[in-house]
PDB file of N, CA and C in Angstrom:
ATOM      1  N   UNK A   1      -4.797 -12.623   2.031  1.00  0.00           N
ATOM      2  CA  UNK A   1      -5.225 -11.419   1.335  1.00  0.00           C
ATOM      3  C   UNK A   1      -6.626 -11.045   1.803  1.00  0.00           C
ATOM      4  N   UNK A   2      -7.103  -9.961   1.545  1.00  0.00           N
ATOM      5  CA  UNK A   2      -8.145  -9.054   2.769  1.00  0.00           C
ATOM      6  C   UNK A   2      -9.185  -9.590   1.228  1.00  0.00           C
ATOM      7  N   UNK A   3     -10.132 -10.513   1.762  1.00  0.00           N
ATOM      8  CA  UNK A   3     -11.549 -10.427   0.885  1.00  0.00           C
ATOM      9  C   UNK A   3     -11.789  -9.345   0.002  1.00  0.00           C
ATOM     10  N   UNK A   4     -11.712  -8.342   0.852  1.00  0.00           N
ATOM     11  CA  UNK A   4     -13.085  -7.330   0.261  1.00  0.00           C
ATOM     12  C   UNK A   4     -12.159  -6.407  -0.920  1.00  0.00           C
ATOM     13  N   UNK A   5     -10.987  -6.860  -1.056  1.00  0.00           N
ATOM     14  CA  UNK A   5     -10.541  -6.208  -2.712  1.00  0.00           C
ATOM     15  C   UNK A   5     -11.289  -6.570  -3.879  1.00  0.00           C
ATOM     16  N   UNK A   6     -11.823  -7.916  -3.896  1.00  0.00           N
ATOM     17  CA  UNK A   6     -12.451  -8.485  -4.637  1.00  0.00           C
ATOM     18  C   UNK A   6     -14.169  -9.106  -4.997  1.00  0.00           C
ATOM     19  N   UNK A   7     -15.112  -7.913  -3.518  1.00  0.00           N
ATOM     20  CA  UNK A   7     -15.896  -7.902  -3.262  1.00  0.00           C
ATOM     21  C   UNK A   7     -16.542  -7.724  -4.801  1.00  0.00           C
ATOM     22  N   UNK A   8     -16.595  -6.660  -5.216  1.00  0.00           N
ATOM     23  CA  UNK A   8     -16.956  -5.551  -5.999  1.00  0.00           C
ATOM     24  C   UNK A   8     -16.062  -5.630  -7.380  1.00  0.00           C
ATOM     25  N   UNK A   9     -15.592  -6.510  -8.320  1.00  0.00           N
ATOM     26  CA  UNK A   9     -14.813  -6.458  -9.434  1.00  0.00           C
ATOM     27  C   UNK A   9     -15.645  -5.412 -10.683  1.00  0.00           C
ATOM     28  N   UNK A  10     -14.658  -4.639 -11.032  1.00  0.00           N
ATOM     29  CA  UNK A  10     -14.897  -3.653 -11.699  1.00  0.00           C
ATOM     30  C   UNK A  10     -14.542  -4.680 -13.114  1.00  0.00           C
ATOM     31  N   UNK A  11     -15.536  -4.162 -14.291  1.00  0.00           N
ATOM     32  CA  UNK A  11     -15.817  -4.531 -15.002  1.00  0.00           C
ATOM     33  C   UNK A  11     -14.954  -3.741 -16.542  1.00  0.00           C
ATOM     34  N   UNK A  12     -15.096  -2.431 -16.394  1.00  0.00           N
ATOM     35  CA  UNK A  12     -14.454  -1.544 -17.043  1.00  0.00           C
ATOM     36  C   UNK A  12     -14.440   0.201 -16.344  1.00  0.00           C
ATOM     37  N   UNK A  13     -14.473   0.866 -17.295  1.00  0.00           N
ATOM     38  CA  UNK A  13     -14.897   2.567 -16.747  1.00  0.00           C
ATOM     39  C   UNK A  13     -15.344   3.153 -17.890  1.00  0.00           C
ATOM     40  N   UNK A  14     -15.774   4.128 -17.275  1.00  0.00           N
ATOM     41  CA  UNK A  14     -15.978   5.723 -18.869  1.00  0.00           C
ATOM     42  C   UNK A  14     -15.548   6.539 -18.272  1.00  0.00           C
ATOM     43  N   UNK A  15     -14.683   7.422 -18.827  1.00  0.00           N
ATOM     44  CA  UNK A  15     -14.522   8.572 -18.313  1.00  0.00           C
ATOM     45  C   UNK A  15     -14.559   9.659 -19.523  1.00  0.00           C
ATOM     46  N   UNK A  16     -15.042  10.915 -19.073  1.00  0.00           N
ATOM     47  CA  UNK A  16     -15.652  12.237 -19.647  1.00  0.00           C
ATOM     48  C   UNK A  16     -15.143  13.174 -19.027  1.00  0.00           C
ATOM     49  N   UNK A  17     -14.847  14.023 -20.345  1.00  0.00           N
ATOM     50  CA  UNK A  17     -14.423  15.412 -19.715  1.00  0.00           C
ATOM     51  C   UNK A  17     -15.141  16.681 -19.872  1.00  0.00           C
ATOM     52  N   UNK A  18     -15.227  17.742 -19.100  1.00  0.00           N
ATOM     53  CA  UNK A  18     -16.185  18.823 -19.751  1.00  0.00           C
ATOM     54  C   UNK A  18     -15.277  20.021 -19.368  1.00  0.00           C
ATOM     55  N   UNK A  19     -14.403  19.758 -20.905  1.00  0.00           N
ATOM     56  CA  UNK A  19     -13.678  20.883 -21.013  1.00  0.00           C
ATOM     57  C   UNK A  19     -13.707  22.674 -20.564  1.00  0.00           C
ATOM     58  N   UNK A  20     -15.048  23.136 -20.646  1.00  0.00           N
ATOM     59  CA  UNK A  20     -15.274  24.249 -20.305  1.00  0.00           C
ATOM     60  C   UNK A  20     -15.274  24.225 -19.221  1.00  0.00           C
ATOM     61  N   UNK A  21     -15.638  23.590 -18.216  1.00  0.00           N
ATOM     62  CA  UNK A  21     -16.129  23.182 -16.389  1.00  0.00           C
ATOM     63  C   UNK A  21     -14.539  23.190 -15.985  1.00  0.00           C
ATOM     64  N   UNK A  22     -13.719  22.259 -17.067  1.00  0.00           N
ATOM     65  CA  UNK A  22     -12.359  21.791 -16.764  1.00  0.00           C
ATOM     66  C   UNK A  22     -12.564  20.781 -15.030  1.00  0.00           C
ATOM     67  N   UNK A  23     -13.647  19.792 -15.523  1.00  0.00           N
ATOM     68  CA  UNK A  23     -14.060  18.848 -14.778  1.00  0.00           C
ATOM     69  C   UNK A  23     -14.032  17.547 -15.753  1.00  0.00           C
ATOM     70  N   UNK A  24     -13.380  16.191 -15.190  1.00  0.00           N
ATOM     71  CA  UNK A  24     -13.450  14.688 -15.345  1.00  0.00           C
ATOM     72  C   UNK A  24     -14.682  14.051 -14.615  1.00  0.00           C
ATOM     73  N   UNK A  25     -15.109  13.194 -15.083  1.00  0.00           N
ATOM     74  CA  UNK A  25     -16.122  11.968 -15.162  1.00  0.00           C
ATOM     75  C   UNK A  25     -15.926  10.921 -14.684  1.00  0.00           C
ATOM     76  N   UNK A  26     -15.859  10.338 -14.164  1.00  0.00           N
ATOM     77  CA  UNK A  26     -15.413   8.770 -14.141  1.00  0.00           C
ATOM     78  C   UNK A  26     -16.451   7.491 -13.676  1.00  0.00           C
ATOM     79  N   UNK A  27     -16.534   6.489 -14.233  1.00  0.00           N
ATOM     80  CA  UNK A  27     -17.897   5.754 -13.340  1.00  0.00           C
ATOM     81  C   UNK A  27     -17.013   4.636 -13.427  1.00  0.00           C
ATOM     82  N   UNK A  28     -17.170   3.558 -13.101  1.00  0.00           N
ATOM     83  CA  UNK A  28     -16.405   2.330 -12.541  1.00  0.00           C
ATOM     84  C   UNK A  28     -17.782   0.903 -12.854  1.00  0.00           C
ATOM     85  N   UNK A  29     -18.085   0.117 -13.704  1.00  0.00           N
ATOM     86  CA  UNK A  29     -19.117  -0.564 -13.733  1.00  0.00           C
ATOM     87  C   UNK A  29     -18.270  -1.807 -13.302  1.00  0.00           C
ATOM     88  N   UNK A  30     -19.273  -2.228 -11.819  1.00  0.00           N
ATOM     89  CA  UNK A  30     -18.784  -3.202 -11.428  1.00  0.00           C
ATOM     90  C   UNK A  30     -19.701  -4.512 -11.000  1.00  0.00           C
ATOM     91  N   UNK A  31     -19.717  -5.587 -11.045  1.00  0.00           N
ATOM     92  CA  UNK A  31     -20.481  -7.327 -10.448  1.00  0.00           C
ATOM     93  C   UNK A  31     -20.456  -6.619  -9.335  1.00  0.00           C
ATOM     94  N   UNK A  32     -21.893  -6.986  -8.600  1.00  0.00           N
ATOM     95  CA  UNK A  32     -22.187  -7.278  -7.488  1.00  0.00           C
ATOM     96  C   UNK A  32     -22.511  -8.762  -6.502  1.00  0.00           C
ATOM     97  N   UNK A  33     -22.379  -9.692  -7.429  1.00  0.00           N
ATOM     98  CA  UNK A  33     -22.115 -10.701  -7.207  1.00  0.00           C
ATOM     99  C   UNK A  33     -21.848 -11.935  -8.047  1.00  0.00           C
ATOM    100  N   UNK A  34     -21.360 -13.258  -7.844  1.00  0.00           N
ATOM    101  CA  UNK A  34     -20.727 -14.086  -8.310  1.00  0.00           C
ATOM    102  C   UNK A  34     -21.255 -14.452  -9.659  1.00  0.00           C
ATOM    103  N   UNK A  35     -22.756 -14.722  -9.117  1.00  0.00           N
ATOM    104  CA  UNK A  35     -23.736 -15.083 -10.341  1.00  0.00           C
ATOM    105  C   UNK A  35     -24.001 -13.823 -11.401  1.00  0.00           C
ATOM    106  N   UNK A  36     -24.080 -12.822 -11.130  1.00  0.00           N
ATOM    107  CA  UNK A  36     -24.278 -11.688 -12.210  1.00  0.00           C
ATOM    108  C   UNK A  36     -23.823 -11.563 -13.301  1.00  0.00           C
ATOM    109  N   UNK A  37     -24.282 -11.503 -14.665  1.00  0.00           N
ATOM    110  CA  UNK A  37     -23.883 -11.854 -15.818  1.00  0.00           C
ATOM    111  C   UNK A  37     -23.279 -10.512 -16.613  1.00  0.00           C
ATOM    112  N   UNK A  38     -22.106 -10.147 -17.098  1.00  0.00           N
ATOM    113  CA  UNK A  38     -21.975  -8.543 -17.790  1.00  0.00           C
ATOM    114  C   UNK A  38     -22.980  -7.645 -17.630  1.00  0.00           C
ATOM    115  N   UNK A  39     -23.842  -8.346 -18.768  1.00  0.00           N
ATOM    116  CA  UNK A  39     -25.033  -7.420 -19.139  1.00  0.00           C
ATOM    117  C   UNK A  39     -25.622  -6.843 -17.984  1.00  0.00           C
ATOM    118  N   UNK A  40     -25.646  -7.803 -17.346  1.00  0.00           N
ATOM    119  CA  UNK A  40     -26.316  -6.689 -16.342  1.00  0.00           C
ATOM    120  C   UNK A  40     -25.787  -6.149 -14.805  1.00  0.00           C
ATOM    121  N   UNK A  41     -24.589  -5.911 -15.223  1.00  0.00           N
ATOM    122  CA  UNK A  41     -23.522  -5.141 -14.270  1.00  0.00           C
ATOM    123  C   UNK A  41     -23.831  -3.688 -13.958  1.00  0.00           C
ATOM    124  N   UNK A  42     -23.731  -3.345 -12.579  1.00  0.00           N
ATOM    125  CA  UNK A  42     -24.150  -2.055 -12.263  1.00  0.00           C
ATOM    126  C   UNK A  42     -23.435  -1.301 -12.945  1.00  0.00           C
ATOM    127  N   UNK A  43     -24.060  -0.255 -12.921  1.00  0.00           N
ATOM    128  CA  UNK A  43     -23.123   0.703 -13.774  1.00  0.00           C
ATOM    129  C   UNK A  43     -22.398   2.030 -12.570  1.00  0.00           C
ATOM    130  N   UNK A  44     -22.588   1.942 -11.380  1.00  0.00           N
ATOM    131  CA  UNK A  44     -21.531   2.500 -10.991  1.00  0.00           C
ATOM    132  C   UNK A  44     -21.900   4.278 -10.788  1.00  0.00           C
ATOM    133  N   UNK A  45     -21.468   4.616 -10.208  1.00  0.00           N
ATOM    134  CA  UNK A  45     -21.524   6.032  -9.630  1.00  0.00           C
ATOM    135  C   UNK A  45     -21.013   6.701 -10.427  1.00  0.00           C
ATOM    136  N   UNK A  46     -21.038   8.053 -10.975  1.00  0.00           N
ATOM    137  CA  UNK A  46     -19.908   9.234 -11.607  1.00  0.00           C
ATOM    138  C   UNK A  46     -19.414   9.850 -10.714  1.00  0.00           C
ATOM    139  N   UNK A  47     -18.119   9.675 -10.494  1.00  0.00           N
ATOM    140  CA  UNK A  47     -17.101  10.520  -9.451  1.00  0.00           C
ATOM    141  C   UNK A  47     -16.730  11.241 -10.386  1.00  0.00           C
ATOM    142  N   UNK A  48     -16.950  13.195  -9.758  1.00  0.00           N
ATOM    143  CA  UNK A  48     -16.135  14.071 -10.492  1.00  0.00           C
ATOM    144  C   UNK A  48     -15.240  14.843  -9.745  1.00  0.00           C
ATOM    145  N   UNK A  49     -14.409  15.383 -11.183  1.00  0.00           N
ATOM    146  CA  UNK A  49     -12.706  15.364 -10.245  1.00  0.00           C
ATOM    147  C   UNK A  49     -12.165  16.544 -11.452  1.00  0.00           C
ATOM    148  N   UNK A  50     -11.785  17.450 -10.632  1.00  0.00           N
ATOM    149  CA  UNK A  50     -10.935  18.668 -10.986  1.00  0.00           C
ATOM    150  C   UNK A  50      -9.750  17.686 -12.100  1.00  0.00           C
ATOM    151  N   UNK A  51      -9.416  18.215 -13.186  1.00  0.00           N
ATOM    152  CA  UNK A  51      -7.923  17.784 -13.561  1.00  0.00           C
ATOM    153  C   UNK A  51      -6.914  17.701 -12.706  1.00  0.00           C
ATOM    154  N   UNK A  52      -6.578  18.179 -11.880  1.00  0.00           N
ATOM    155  CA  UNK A  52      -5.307  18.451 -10.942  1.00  0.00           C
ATOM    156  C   UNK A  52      -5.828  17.086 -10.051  1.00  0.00           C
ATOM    157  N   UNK A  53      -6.800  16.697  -9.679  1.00  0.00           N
ATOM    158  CA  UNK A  53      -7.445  15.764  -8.696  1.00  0.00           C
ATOM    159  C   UNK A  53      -6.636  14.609  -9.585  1.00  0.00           C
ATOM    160  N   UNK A  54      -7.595  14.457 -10.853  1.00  0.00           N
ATOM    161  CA  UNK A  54      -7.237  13.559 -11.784  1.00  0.00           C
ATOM    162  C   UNK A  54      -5.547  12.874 -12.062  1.00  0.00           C
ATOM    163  N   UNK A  55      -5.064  14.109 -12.513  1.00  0.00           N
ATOM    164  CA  UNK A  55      -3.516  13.788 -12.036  1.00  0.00           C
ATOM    165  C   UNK A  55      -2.993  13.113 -11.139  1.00  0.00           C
ATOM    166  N   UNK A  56      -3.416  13.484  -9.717  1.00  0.00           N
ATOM    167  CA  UNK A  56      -2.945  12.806  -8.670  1.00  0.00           C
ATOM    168  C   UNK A  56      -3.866  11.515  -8.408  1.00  0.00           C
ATOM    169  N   UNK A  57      -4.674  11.294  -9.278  1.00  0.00           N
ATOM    170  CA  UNK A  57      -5.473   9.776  -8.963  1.00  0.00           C
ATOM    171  C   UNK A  57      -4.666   8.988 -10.270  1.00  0.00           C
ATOM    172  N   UNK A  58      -4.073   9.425 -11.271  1.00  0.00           N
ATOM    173  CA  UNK A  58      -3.082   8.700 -12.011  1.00  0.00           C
ATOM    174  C   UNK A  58      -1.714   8.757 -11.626  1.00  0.00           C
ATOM    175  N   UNK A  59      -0.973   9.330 -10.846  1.00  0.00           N
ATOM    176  CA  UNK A  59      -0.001   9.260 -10.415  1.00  0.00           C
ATOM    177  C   UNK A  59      -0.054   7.816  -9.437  1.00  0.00           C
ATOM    178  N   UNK A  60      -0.975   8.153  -8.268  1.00  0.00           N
ATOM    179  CA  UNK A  60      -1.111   7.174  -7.045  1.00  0.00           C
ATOM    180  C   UNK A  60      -1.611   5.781  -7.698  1.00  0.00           C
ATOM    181  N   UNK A  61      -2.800   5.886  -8.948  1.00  0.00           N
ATOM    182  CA  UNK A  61      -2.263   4.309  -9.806  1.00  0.00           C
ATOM    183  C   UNK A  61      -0.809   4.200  -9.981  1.00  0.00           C
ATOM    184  N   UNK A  62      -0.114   4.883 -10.839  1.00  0.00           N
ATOM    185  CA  UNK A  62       0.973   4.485 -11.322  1.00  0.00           C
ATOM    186  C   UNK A  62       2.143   4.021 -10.150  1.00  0.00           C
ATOM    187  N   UNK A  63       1.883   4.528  -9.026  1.00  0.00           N
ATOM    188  CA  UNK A  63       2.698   4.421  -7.747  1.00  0.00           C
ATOM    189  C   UNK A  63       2.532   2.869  -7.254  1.00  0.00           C
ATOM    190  N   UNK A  64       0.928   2.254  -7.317  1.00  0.00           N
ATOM    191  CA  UNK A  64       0.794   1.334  -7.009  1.00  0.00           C
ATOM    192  C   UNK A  64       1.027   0.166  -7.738  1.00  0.00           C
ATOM    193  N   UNK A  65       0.795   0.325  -9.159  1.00  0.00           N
ATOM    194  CA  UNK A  65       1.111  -0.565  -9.945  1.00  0.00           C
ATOM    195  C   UNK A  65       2.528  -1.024 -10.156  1.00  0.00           C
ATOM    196  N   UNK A  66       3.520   0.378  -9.239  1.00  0.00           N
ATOM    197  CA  UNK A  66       4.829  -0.372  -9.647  1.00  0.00           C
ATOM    198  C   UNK A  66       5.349  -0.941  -8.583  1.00  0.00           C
ATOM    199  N   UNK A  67       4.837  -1.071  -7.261  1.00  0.00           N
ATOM    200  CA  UNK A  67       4.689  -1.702  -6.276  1.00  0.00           C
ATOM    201  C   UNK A  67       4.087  -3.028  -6.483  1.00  0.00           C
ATOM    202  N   UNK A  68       3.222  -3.177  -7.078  1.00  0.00           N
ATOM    203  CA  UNK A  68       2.545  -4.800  -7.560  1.00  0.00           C
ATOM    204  C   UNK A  68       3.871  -4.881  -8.118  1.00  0.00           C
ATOM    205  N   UNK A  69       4.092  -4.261  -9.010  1.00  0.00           N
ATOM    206  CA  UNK A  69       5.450  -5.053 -10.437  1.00  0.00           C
ATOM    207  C   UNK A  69       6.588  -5.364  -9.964  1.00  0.00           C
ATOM    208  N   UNK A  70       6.805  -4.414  -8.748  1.00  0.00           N
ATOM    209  CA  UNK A  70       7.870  -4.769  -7.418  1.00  0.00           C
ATOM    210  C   UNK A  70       7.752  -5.979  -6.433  1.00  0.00           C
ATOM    211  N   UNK A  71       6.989  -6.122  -6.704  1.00  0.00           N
ATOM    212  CA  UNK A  71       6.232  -6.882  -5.333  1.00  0.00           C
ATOM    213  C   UNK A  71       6.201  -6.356  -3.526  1.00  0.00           C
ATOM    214  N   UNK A  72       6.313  -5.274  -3.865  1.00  0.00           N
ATOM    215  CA  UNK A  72       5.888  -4.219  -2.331  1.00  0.00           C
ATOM    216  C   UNK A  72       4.569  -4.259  -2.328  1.00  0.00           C
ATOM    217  N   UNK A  73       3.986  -5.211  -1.471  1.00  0.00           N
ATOM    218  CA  UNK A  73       2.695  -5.207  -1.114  1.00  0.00           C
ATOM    219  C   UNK A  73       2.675  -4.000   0.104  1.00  0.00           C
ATOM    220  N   UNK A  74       1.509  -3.085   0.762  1.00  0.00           N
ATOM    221  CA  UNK A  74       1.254  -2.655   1.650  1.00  0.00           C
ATOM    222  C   UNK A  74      -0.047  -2.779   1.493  1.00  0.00           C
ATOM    223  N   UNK A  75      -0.286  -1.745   2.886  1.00  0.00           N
ATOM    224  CA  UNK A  75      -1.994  -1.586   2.881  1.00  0.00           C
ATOM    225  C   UNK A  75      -2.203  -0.313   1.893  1.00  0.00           C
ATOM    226  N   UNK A  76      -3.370  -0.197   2.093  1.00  0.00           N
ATOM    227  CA  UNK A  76      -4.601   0.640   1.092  1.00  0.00           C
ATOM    228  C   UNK A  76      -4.321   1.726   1.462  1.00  0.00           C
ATOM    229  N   UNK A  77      -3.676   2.461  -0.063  1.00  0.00           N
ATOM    230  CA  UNK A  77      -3.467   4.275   0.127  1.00  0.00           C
ATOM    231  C   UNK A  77      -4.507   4.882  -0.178  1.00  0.00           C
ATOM    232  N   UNK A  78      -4.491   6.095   1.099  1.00  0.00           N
ATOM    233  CA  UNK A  78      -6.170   6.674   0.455  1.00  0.00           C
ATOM    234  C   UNK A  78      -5.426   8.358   0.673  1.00  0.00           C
ATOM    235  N   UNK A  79      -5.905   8.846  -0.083  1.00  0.00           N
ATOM    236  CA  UNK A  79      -5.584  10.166  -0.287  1.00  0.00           C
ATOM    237  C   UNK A  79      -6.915  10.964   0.215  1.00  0.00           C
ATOM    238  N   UNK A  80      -7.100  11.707   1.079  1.00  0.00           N
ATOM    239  CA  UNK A  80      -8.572  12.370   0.842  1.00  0.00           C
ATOM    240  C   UNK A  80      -8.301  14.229   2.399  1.00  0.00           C
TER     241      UNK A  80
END
């Protein structure tokens, strides 16, 4: 298995919406390394994303997760 999936373990997320903009939020707080304790976990970038974006970044989870549940491993889908 390729290291660097597990470089960077994400810790949790927030995500925000600003209904009027009809723009999503998202930040990803993740360890930067082994020793790093919660508390003081980066907190991660805000990626923002059209709803329609959003959709298709929950679809392509849901695509992958049923591939784990399958056990169809591949490589790394990137949409961009």
């Amino acid at each position: 298995m390729d290291d660097d999936l597990f470089q960077f373990p994400i810790i949790g997320w927030e995500v925000k919406a600003e209904p009027v903009e009809g723009l999503l939020s998202v930040r990803f707080p993740f360890l930067s390394h082994e020793q790093q304790k919660l508390a003081e976990a980066d907190p991660g970038r805000p990626y923002i994303m059209q709803a329609e974006q959003a959709r298709e970044l929950r679809d392509a989870l849901s695509r992958a997760i049923d591939r784990i549940e399958n056990h169809e491993f591949t490589s790394a889908l990137c949409i961009w």
